[in-house]
mmCIF file of C-alpha atoms and ligand atoms in Angstrom:
data_model
loop_
_atom_site.group_PDB
_atom_site.id
_atom_site.type_symbol
_atom_site.label_atom_id
_atom_site.label_comp_id
_atom_site.label_asym_id
_atom_site.label_seq_id
_atom_site.Cartn_x
_atom_site.Cartn_y
_atom_site.Cartn_z
ATOM 1 C CA MET A 1 0.000 0.000 0.000
ATOM 2 C CA THR A 2 1.280 3.504 -0.843
ATOM 3 C CA ALA A 3 2.524 5.396 2.234
ATOM 4 C CA VAL A 4 0.462 8.561 1.988
ATOM 5 C CA PHE A 5 1.266 11.853 3.707
ATOM 6 C CA TYR A 6 -1.890 13.588 4.919
ATOM 7 C CA TYR A 7 -2.094 17.368 5.056
ATOM 8 C CA ILE A 8 -5.007 17.770 7.464
ATOM 9 C CA ILE A 9 -6.878 20.989 6.725
ATOM 10 C CA TYR A 10 -9.226 21.565 9.554
ATOM 11 C CA ASN A 11 -11.904 24.238 10.019
ATOM 12 C CA PRO A 12 -12.746 24.570 13.745
ATOM 13 C CA ALA A 13 -15.733 26.790 12.850
ATOM 14 C CA ALA A 14 -17.436 24.185 10.625
ATOM 15 C CA GLY A 15 -20.653 22.685 11.945
ATOM 16 C CA GLY A 16 -20.720 25.520 14.501
ATOM 17 C CA GLY A 17 -17.722 23.921 16.252
ATOM 18 C CA SER A 18 -18.919 20.315 16.024
ATOM 19 C CA SER A 19 -15.865 19.739 13.805
ATOM 20 C CA ILE A 20 -13.589 20.071 16.867
ATOM 21 C CA PRO A 21 -14.312 16.651 18.453
ATOM 22 C CA ILE A 22 -14.301 15.086 14.981
ATOM 23 C CA TYR A 23 -10.851 16.520 14.335
ATOM 24 C CA LYS A 24 -9.613 15.147 17.659
ATOM 25 C CA GLN A 25 -10.920 11.688 16.811
ATOM 26 C CA VAL A 26 -9.340 11.781 13.350
ATOM 27 C CA LYS A 27 -6.014 12.784 14.878
ATOM 28 C CA ALA A 28 -6.249 9.980 17.439
ATOM 29 C CA VAL A 29 -6.881 7.389 14.721
ATOM 30 C CA LEU A 30 -3.937 8.626 12.633
ATOM 31 C CA ASP A 31 -1.675 8.534 15.705
ATOM 32 C CA GLN A 32 -2.860 5.060 16.655
ATOM 33 C CA ARG A 33 -2.029 3.782 13.176
ATOM 34 C CA HIS A 34 1.289 5.673 12.999
ATOM 35 C CA LEU A 35 0.268 7.493 9.844
ATOM 36 C CA ALA A 36 2.215 10.552 8.720
ATOM 37 C CA TYR A 37 0.432 13.902 8.733
ATOM 38 C CA ALA A 38 0.747 17.646 9.242
ATOM 39 C CA ILE A 39 -2.038 19.814 10.653
ATOM 40 C CA LYS A 40 -3.056 23.085 9.051
ATOM 41 C CA THR A 41 -5.828 24.848 10.957
ATOM 42 C CA SER A 42 -8.049 27.399 9.222
ATOM 43 C CA ARG A 43 -7.701 30.493 11.424
ATOM 44 C CA TYR A 44 -10.168 32.800 9.675
ATOM 45 C CA PRO A 45 -12.808 32.692 6.900
ATOM 46 C CA GLY A 46 -11.009 32.104 3.613
ATOM 47 C CA HIS A 47 -7.800 30.799 5.242
ATOM 48 C CA THR A 48 -8.331 27.299 3.813
ATOM 49 C CA ASN A 49 -7.853 28.752 0.352
ATOM 50 C CA VAL A 50 -4.503 30.285 1.360
ATOM 51 C CA ILE A 51 -3.322 27.092 3.092
ATOM 52 C CA THR A 52 -4.080 24.850 0.118
ATOM 53 C CA LYS A 53 -2.390 27.260 -2.307
ATOM 54 C CA GLN A 54 0.779 26.986 -0.196
ATOM 55 C CA ILE A 55 0.600 23.203 -0.099
ATOM 56 C CA GLY A 56 -0.033 23.022 -3.854
ATOM 57 C CA ASP A 57 2.944 25.258 -4.588
ATOM 58 C CA PHE A 58 5.470 24.124 -1.988
ATOM 59 C CA ASN A 59 4.749 20.505 -1.046
ATOM 60 C CA GLN A 60 7.848 18.325 -1.074
ATOM 61 C CA ARG A 61 6.326 15.146 0.306
ATOM 62 C CA GLU A 62 5.845 12.055 -1.771
ATOM 63 C CA HIS A 63 2.210 10.909 -2.157
ATOM 64 C CA PRO A 64 0.543 13.894 -0.486
ATOM 65 C CA VAL A 65 -3.212 13.888 0.163
ATOM 66 C CA LEU A 66 -5.195 16.925 1.376
ATOM 67 C CA LEU A 67 -7.509 15.700 4.087
ATOM 68 C CA VAL A 68 -10.211 18.313 4.610
ATOM 69 C CA ILE A 69 -12.144 18.253 7.890
ATOM 70 C CA GLY A 70 -15.035 20.680 7.623
ATOM 71 C CA GLY A 71 -18.198 21.345 5.705
ATOM 72 C CA ASP A 72 -18.949 21.956 2.061
ATOM 73 C CA GLY A 73 -17.622 25.520 2.265
ATOM 74 C CA THR A 74 -14.239 24.354 3.547
ATOM 75 C CA LEU A 75 -14.023 21.717 0.826
ATOM 76 C CA ASN A 76 -14.913 24.342 -1.783
ATOM 77 C CA GLN A 77 -12.120 26.607 -0.572
ATOM 78 C CA ALA A 78 -9.589 23.762 -0.502
ATOM 79 C CA ILE A 79 -10.348 22.816 -4.104
ATOM 80 C CA ASN A 80 -10.259 26.404 -5.314
ATOM 81 C CA GLY A 81 -6.985 27.003 -3.463
ATOM 82 C CA LEU A 82 -5.355 23.947 -4.977
ATOM 83 C CA ALA A 83 -6.483 24.723 -8.536
ATOM 84 C CA GLY A 84 -3.835 26.497 -10.559
ATOM 85 C CA THR A 85 -0.987 25.593 -8.202
ATOM 86 C CA ARG A 86 2.084 23.661 -9.344
ATOM 87 C CA GLN A 87 0.740 20.461 -7.787
ATOM 88 C CA SER A 88 -2.959 20.865 -8.496
ATOM 89 C CA GLU A 89 -3.184 17.101 -9.051
ATOM 90 C CA ILE A 90 -2.816 16.385 -5.314
ATOM 91 C CA PRO A 91 -5.882 14.273 -4.415
ATOM 92 C CA VAL A 92 -8.369 15.627 -1.911
ATOM 93 C CA ALA A 93 -9.828 13.505 0.888
ATOM 94 C CA TYR A 94 -12.711 14.595 3.033
ATOM 95 C CA VAL A 95 -14.186 13.965 6.460
ATOM 96 C CA PRO A 96 -17.611 15.659 6.666
ATOM 97 C CA ALA A 97 -17.793 17.885 9.746
ATOM 98 C CA GLY A 98 -20.051 20.741 8.647
ATOM 99 C CA SER A 99 -23.707 21.575 9.096
ATOM 100 C CA GLY A 100 -24.985 20.303 5.768
ATOM 101 C CA ASN A 101 -22.352 17.967 4.274
ATOM 102 C CA ASP A 102 -24.145 17.693 0.941
ATOM 103 C CA PHE A 103 -21.019 16.705 -0.964
ATOM 104 C CA ALA A 104 -20.456 13.566 1.106
ATOM 105 C CA ARG A 105 -24.101 12.609 0.661
ATOM 106 C CA GLY A 106 -24.023 13.501 -3.027
ATOM 107 C CA ILE A 107 -21.041 11.360 -3.989
ATOM 108 C CA GLY A 108 -22.175 8.408 -1.889
ATOM 109 C CA MET A 109 -19.557 8.614 0.820
ATOM 110 C CA SER A 110 -20.459 8.096 4.438
ATOM 111 C CA GLU A 111 -21.925 11.023 6.354
ATOM 112 C CA ASP A 112 -20.592 9.473 9.551
ATOM 113 C CA PRO A 113 -17.217 11.174 10.014
ATOM 114 C CA MET A 114 -15.417 8.120 11.414
ATOM 115 C CA HIS A 115 -16.722 5.848 8.684
ATOM 116 C CA ALA A 116 -15.772 8.509 6.136
ATOM 117 C CA LEU A 117 -12.272 8.534 7.643
ATOM 118 C CA GLU A 118 -12.087 4.778 7.109
ATOM 119 C CA GLN A 119 -13.108 5.322 3.469
ATOM 120 C CA VAL A 120 -10.186 7.717 3.189
ATOM 121 C CA LEU A 121 -7.643 5.542 4.978
ATOM 122 C CA GLN A 122 -8.557 2.447 2.952
ATOM 123 C CA ALA A 123 -8.228 4.238 -0.401
ATOM 124 C CA THR A 124 -5.337 2.990 -2.529
ATOM 125 C CA GLU A 125 -5.736 5.219 -5.561
ATOM 126 C CA ALA A 126 -7.303 8.527 -6.524
ATOM 127 C CA VAL A 127 -10.749 8.574 -8.100
ATOM 128 C CA THR A 128 -11.887 11.286 -10.469
ATOM 129 C CA ILE A 129 -15.171 13.030 -9.703
ATOM 130 C CA ASP A 130 -16.878 15.863 -11.586
ATOM 131 C CA ILE A 131 -16.870 19.347 -10.178
ATOM 132 C CA GLY A 132 -18.477 22.416 -11.677
ATOM 133 C CA ARG A 133 -16.548 25.374 -13.068
ATOM 134 C CA PHE A 134 -17.979 28.877 -13.188
ATOM 135 C CA HIS A 135 -16.957 32.103 -14.826
ATOM 136 C CA GLU A 136 -18.809 35.162 -13.646
ATOM 137 C CA ARG A 137 -18.651 37.537 -16.578
ATOM 138 C CA THR A 138 -19.606 40.717 -14.780
ATOM 139 C CA ARG A 139 -16.758 40.314 -12.295
ATOM 140 C CA GLY A 140 -14.279 38.437 -14.456
ATOM 141 C CA GLU A 141 -14.029 35.819 -11.688
ATOM 142 C CA SER A 142 -13.701 32.068 -12.186
ATOM 143 C CA GLY A 143 -13.599 29.112 -9.860
ATOM 144 C CA TYR A 144 -14.970 25.711 -8.968
ATOM 145 C CA PHE A 145 -17.887 24.361 -6.986
ATOM 146 C CA VAL A 146 -18.444 20.844 -5.698
ATOM 147 C CA ASN A 147 -22.211 20.878 -5.096
ATOM 148 C CA ASN A 148 -24.135 23.725 -6.652
ATOM 149 C CA ILE A 149 -24.490 27.408 -7.400
ATOM 150 C CA GLY A 150 -27.954 28.724 -6.686
ATOM 151 C CA ILE A 151 -29.471 32.088 -7.536
ATOM 152 C CA GLY A 152 -32.689 33.165 -5.833
ATOM 153 C CA PHE A 153 -34.592 31.311 -3.162
ATOM 154 C CA ASP A 154 -32.011 28.763 -1.940
ATOM 155 C CA ALA A 155 -29.358 31.476 -1.828
ATOM 156 C CA ALA A 156 -31.639 33.744 0.188
ATOM 157 C CA VAL A 157 -32.165 30.852 2.617
ATOM 158 C CA VAL A 158 -28.385 30.309 2.920
ATOM 159 C CA ASN A 159 -27.917 34.011 3.547
ATOM 160 C CA ALA A 160 -30.555 34.057 6.285
ATOM 161 C CA ALA A 161 -29.280 30.809 7.855
ATOM 162 C CA ASN A 162 -25.652 31.929 7.980
ATOM 163 C CA ARG A 163 -26.635 35.180 9.690
ATOM 164 C CA SER A 164 -28.964 33.726 12.283
ATOM 165 C CA ASP A 165 -28.229 32.302 15.721
ATOM 166 C CA SER A 166 -30.311 29.226 14.929
ATOM 167 C CA LYS A 167 -27.429 27.676 12.911
ATOM 168 C CA GLN A 168 -25.288 27.571 16.062
ATOM 169 C CA LEU A 169 -28.157 26.296 18.162
ATOM 170 C CA LEU A 170 -29.166 23.546 15.715
ATOM 171 C CA ASN A 171 -25.533 22.500 15.346
ATOM 172 C CA ARG A 172 -25.260 22.236 19.125
ATOM 173 C CA LEU A 173 -28.357 20.019 19.133
ATOM 174 C CA HIS A 174 -26.773 17.898 16.350
ATOM 175 C CA LEU A 175 -29.551 19.093 14.055
ATOM 176 C CA GLY A 176 -27.279 21.064 11.711
ATOM 177 C CA LYS A 177 -29.001 19.490 8.712
ATOM 178 C CA LEU A 178 -32.171 21.400 9.610
ATOM 179 C CA THR A 179 -30.421 24.776 9.527
ATOM 180 C CA TYR A 180 -31.509 25.665 6.016
ATOM 181 C CA LEU A 181 -34.952 24.095 6.292
ATOM 182 C CA PHE A 182 -35.571 26.290 9.306
ATOM 183 C CA HIS A 183 -35.403 29.444 7.160
ATOM 184 C CA VAL A 184 -37.471 28.241 4.233
ATOM 185 C CA VAL A 185 -40.790 29.517 5.545
ATOM 186 C CA GLY A 186 -39.442 32.984 6.345
ATOM 187 C CA MET A 187 -37.991 33.334 2.878
ATOM 188 C CA LEU A 188 -41.206 32.130 1.223
ATOM 189 C CA MET A 189 -42.932 35.177 2.704
ATOM 190 C CA THR A 190 -40.448 37.665 1.301
ATOM 191 C CA ARG A 191 -38.858 36.462 -1.967
ATOM 192 C CA ARG A 192 -40.302 37.404 -5.327
ATOM 193 C CA PRO A 193 -39.899 35.563 -8.668
ATOM 194 C CA PHE A 194 -37.344 36.967 -11.102
ATOM 195 C CA PRO A 195 -36.537 36.665 -14.824
ATOM 196 C CA VAL A 196 -33.774 34.283 -15.955
ATOM 197 C CA ALA A 197 -32.260 33.685 -19.386
ATOM 198 C CA VAL A 198 -30.495 30.377 -20.039
ATOM 199 C CA TYR A 199 -28.244 29.762 -23.036
ATOM 200 C CA GLU A 200 -27.594 26.188 -24.071
ATOM 201 C CA LYS A 201 -26.002 25.218 -27.403
ATOM 202 C CA GLY A 202 -26.640 28.709 -28.764
ATOM 203 C CA VAL A 203 -30.372 28.648 -27.934
ATOM 204 C CA ARG A 204 -31.835 31.191 -25.543
ATOM 205 C CA HIS A 205 -34.540 30.072 -23.108
ATOM 206 C CA PHE A 206 -36.344 32.678 -21.077
ATOM 207 C CA PHE A 207 -38.235 32.199 -17.810
ATOM 208 C CA HIS A 208 -40.217 35.143 -16.474
ATOM 209 C CA ARG A 209 -40.958 33.856 -13.010
ATOM 210 C CA ALA A 210 -37.967 31.851 -11.743
ATOM 211 C CA TYR A 211 -37.860 31.210 -8.028
ATOM 212 C CA ILE A 212 -35.210 28.528 -7.859
ATOM 213 C CA CYS A 213 -32.358 28.636 -10.363
ATOM 214 C CA THR A 214 -29.724 26.165 -9.213
ATOM 215 C CA THR A 215 -26.953 24.573 -11.238
ATOM 216 C CA THR A 216 -26.005 21.365 -9.530
ATOM 217 C CA ASN A 217 -23.392 18.625 -9.672
ATOM 218 C CA ILE A 218 -25.069 16.403 -7.057
ATOM 219 C CA PRO A 219 -28.688 15.584 -6.139
ATOM 220 C CA TYR A 220 -28.789 17.633 -2.913
ATOM 221 C CA PHE A 221 -28.730 21.168 -1.634
ATOM 222 C CA GLY A 222 -29.482 22.885 1.662
ATOM 223 C CA GLY A 223 -28.269 20.101 3.960
ATOM 224 C CA GLY A 224 -29.785 16.989 2.428
ATOM 225 C CA ILE A 225 -32.797 18.419 0.638
ATOM 226 C CA ARG A 226 -33.158 16.534 -2.613
ATOM 227 C CA LEU A 227 -33.147 18.948 -5.516
ATOM 228 C CA TYR A 228 -32.807 16.617 -8.483
ATOM 229 C CA LYS A 229 -32.299 12.892 -8.021
ATOM 230 C CA PRO A 230 -30.697 12.143 -11.421
ATOM 231 C CA ALA A 231 -27.882 14.708 -10.889
ATOM 232 C CA ASN A 232 -24.772 12.568 -11.079
ATOM 233 C CA PRO A 233 -21.252 13.715 -10.156
ATOM 234 C CA THR A 234 -19.642 11.247 -12.559
ATOM 235 C CA ASP A 235 -21.589 11.814 -15.780
ATOM 236 C CA GLY A 236 -19.587 14.807 -17.025
ATOM 237 C CA LYS A 237 -22.679 17.022 -16.976
ATOM 238 C CA LEU A 238 -24.325 19.590 -14.741
ATOM 239 C CA ASP A 239 -28.048 19.916 -14.143
ATOM 240 C CA LEU A 240 -29.682 23.310 -14.060
ATOM 241 C CA VAL A 241 -32.969 23.179 -12.177
ATOM 242 C CA ILE A 242 -35.359 26.091 -12.599
ATOM 243 C CA VAL A 243 -38.608 26.117 -10.683
ATOM 244 C CA GLU A 244 -40.955 28.937 -11.602
ATOM 245 C CA TRP A 245 -43.435 30.571 -9.274
ATOM 246 C CA PHE A 246 -46.987 30.819 -10.613
ATOM 247 C CA ASN A 247 -48.587 30.441 -7.210
ATOM 248 C CA ILE A 248 -47.581 28.788 -3.950
ATOM 249 C CA VAL A 249 -49.526 25.601 -4.707
ATOM 250 C CA SER A 250 -47.890 24.935 -8.088
ATOM 251 C CA TRP A 251 -44.470 25.807 -6.658
ATOM 252 C CA ALA A 252 -44.917 23.585 -3.608
ATOM 253 C CA LEU A 253 -46.154 20.682 -5.755
ATOM 254 C CA ALA A 254 -43.180 21.061 -8.098
ATOM 255 C CA MET A 255 -40.783 21.094 -5.139
ATOM 256 C CA ILE A 256 -42.417 18.061 -3.507
ATOM 257 C CA GLN A 257 -42.109 16.158 -6.775
ATOM 258 C CA LEU A 258 -38.389 17.018 -6.975
ATOM 259 C CA MET A 259 -37.743 16.222 -3.312
ATOM 260 C CA ARG A 260 -39.449 12.853 -3.635
ATOM 261 C CA GLY A 261 -37.200 12.087 -6.588
ATOM 262 C CA LYS A 262 -40.136 11.811 -9.003
ATOM 263 C CA LYS A 263 -39.779 12.640 -12.680
ATOM 264 C CA PRO A 264 -40.599 16.351 -12.868
ATOM 265 C CA THR A 265 -43.836 16.786 -14.817
ATOM 266 C CA SER A 266 -44.911 20.160 -13.441
ATOM 267 C CA ARG A 267 -44.997 23.042 -15.935
ATOM 268 C CA ALA A 268 -43.158 25.060 -13.270
ATOM 269 C CA THR A 269 -40.039 22.841 -13.480
ATOM 270 C CA HIS A 270 -37.382 23.118 -16.203
ATOM 271 C CA ILE A 271 -34.250 20.971 -16.308
ATOM 272 C CA PHE A 272 -31.134 21.458 -18.440
ATOM 273 C CA HIS A 273 -28.597 18.625 -18.520
ATOM 274 C CA ALA A 274 -25.455 19.928 -20.176
ATOM 275 C CA ASP A 275 -21.692 20.293 -19.920
ATOM 276 C CA LYS A 276 -21.920 24.002 -20.794
ATOM 277 C CA LEU A 277 -24.563 26.566 -19.910
ATOM 278 C CA THR A 278 -24.949 30.263 -19.345
ATOM 279 C CA VAL A 279 -27.364 31.727 -16.813
ATOM 280 C CA GLU A 280 -28.247 35.423 -16.763
ATOM 281 C CA THR A 281 -30.387 37.314 -14.293
ATOM 282 C CA SER A 282 -31.130 41.018 -14.471
ATOM 283 C CA SER A 283 -32.534 41.750 -11.008
ATOM 284 C CA LEU A 284 -30.680 41.880 -7.698
ATOM 285 C CA GLU A 285 -30.703 38.307 -6.389
ATOM 286 C CA PHE A 286 -28.859 36.376 -3.717
ATOM 287 C CA GLY A 287 -26.313 33.816 -4.878
ATOM 288 C CA GLN A 288 -24.905 30.806 -3.034
ATOM 289 C CA MET A 289 -22.060 28.483 -3.891
ATOM 290 C CA ASP A 290 -21.712 25.252 -1.898
ATOM 291 C CA GLY A 291 -23.670 26.848 0.927
ATOM 292 C CA GLU A 292 -21.476 29.963 1.016
ATOM 293 C CA GLU A 293 -22.919 33.390 0.317
ATOM 294 C CA MET A 294 -21.965 34.978 -2.999
ATOM 295 C CA GLY A 295 -23.646 38.322 -2.275
ATOM 296 C CA THR A 296 -26.519 40.048 -4.025
ATOM 297 C CA ARG A 297 -26.314 41.197 -7.645
ATOM 298 C CA PRO A 298 -27.475 40.420 -11.169
ATOM 299 C CA PHE A 299 -25.545 37.306 -12.234
ATOM 300 C CA GLU A 300 -24.100 36.365 -15.619
ATOM 301 C CA ILE A 301 -22.448 32.997 -15.167
ATOM 302 C CA ASP A 302 -20.914 30.604 -17.686
ATOM 303 C CA PHE A 303 -20.931 27.047 -16.342
ATOM 304 C CA SER A 304 -18.735 24.192 -17.519
ATOM 305 C CA MET A 305 -17.300 20.936 -16.160
ATOM 306 C CA ALA A 306 -13.991 20.053 -14.562
ATOM 307 C CA LYS A 307 -12.530 16.965 -12.921
ATOM 308 C CA GLN A 308 -11.044 16.661 -9.456
ATOM 309 C CA LYS A 309 -9.012 13.838 -7.976
ATOM 310 C CA PHE A 310 -10.361 12.557 -4.665
ATOM 311 C CA TRP A 311 -8.761 10.083 -2.264
ATOM 312 C CA ILE A 312 -11.781 8.098 -1.138
ATOM 313 C CA ASP A 313 -12.837 4.471 -1.341
ATOM 314 C CA ARG A 314 -16.653 4.545 -1.459
ATOM 315 C CA SER A 315 -16.947 0.761 -1.729
ATOM 316 C CA ILE A 316 -16.466 0.181 2.003
HETATM 317 N N1 ATP B 1 -11.197 29.914 12.037
HETATM 318 C C1 ATP B 1 -12.341 30.262 11.448
HETATM 319 N N2 ATP B 1 -13.227 31.056 12.114
HETATM 320 C C2 ATP B 1 -14.416 31.389 11.559
HETATM 321 N N3 ATP B 1 -14.823 30.985 10.344
HETATM 322 C C3 ATP B 1 -13.976 30.191 9.647
HETATM 323 C C4 ATP B 1 -12.704 29.798 10.163
HETATM 324 N N4 ATP B 1 -12.096 29.008 9.238
HETATM 325 C C5 ATP B 1 -12.947 28.937 8.190
HETATM 326 N N5 ATP B 1 -14.071 29.638 8.433
HETATM 327 C C6 ATP B 1 -15.289 29.766 7.600
HETATM 328 O O1 ATP B 1 -16.250 28.843 8.074
HETATM 329 C C7 ATP B 1 -17.289 28.836 7.096
HETATM 330 C C8 ATP B 1 -18.144 27.593 7.201
HETATM 331 O O2 ATP B 1 -17.440 26.474 6.814
HETATM 332 P P1 ATP B 1 -18.186 25.187 6.241
HETATM 333 O O3 ATP B 1 -19.075 25.540 5.099
HETATM 334 O O4 ATP B 1 -17.120 24.194 5.986
HETATM 335 O O5 ATP B 1 -19.065 24.696 7.461
HETATM 336 P P2 ATP B 1 -20.636 24.649 7.600
HETATM 337 O O6 ATP B 1 -21.251 25.892 7.040
HETATM 338 O O7 ATP B 1 -20.920 24.295 9.003
HETATM 339 O O8 ATP B 1 -20.999 23.382 6.720
HETATM 340 P P3 ATP B 1 -21.901 23.158 5.409
HETATM 341 O O9 ATP B 1 -21.417 24.100 4.337
HETATM 342 O O10 ATP B 1 -21.639 21.714 5.042
HETATM 343 O O11 ATP B 1 -23.308 23.427 5.821
HETATM 344 C C9 ATP B 1 -16.585 29.077 5.767
HETATM 345 O O12 ATP B 1 -17.112 30.239 5.187
HETATM 346 C C10 ATP B 1 -15.142 29.347 6.163
HETATM 347 O O13 ATP B 1 -14.536 30.386 5.411
#
């Protein structure tokens, strides 16, 4: 078996601090098994990105693996930090320790951190998994996402959840998954539908009353809420899910159909399955990427696919 060197990248703020005991357990297991590692703690928001850039540019170890302990946001930052470095091919391993952990769920790895660690430690080779790439035209910014980029309702929910005290409280009660669900009702009272233009293969599609406009790599968003069951992180394609708002009943029925994993038949639901897409909004809307706030603005985003090496054995 290859003797791997683990760079542990650990976010003590993930899961409202519930990552701390998980980190301690991971460390204990690595010590017990005499595995080689170095610990890099994220000291402030965005630090993970800086740490992984340094590792990607300056690593001198043989067989390095980045072992991320945190939530989807930490994983997102690790992957974006590593991209474009001299050793961007370093595989990424992951122990879910956030509030939502949609990526773990979405790629079929264990959501139990210690079982997930076993899936990492038993891996013998890197596996390639799709990730999404975005280019935001208005800002000239590009990057990667592991789960989804949402404009509109889900992003407004993320924004409200991240700013409220309930996220901390629910995390303390080990109910972190409910964080986003908790804010759905509040947002339903305040959000308005907005126009979206989608470009696919040179054809423009226009939706007057979009409410959800989420480009996804995996079936889940918002901490385990099923958005689109067929979304598959190994098929080389992204799925754009648009749900329009005609009235609350049609919207709720469309959402229930999606969440139950049924084939969407509602006239409110529109799915694009493509390796390249452009999404344009003209009104001020919230954006979210992997559960992190993107701010509020009109968005013009080109989406495409990329591949990322992961160090995970999902068969155990
Ligand atoms: N030392 C730190 N103090 C405060 N925030 C930090 C620190 N290190 C990283 N962060 C920030 O913590 C935020 C949350 O991380 P993450 O998304 O991994 O956890 P989560 O929100 O609990 O999980 P999930 O996204 O799976 O719901 C990220 O925006 C990250 O930048």
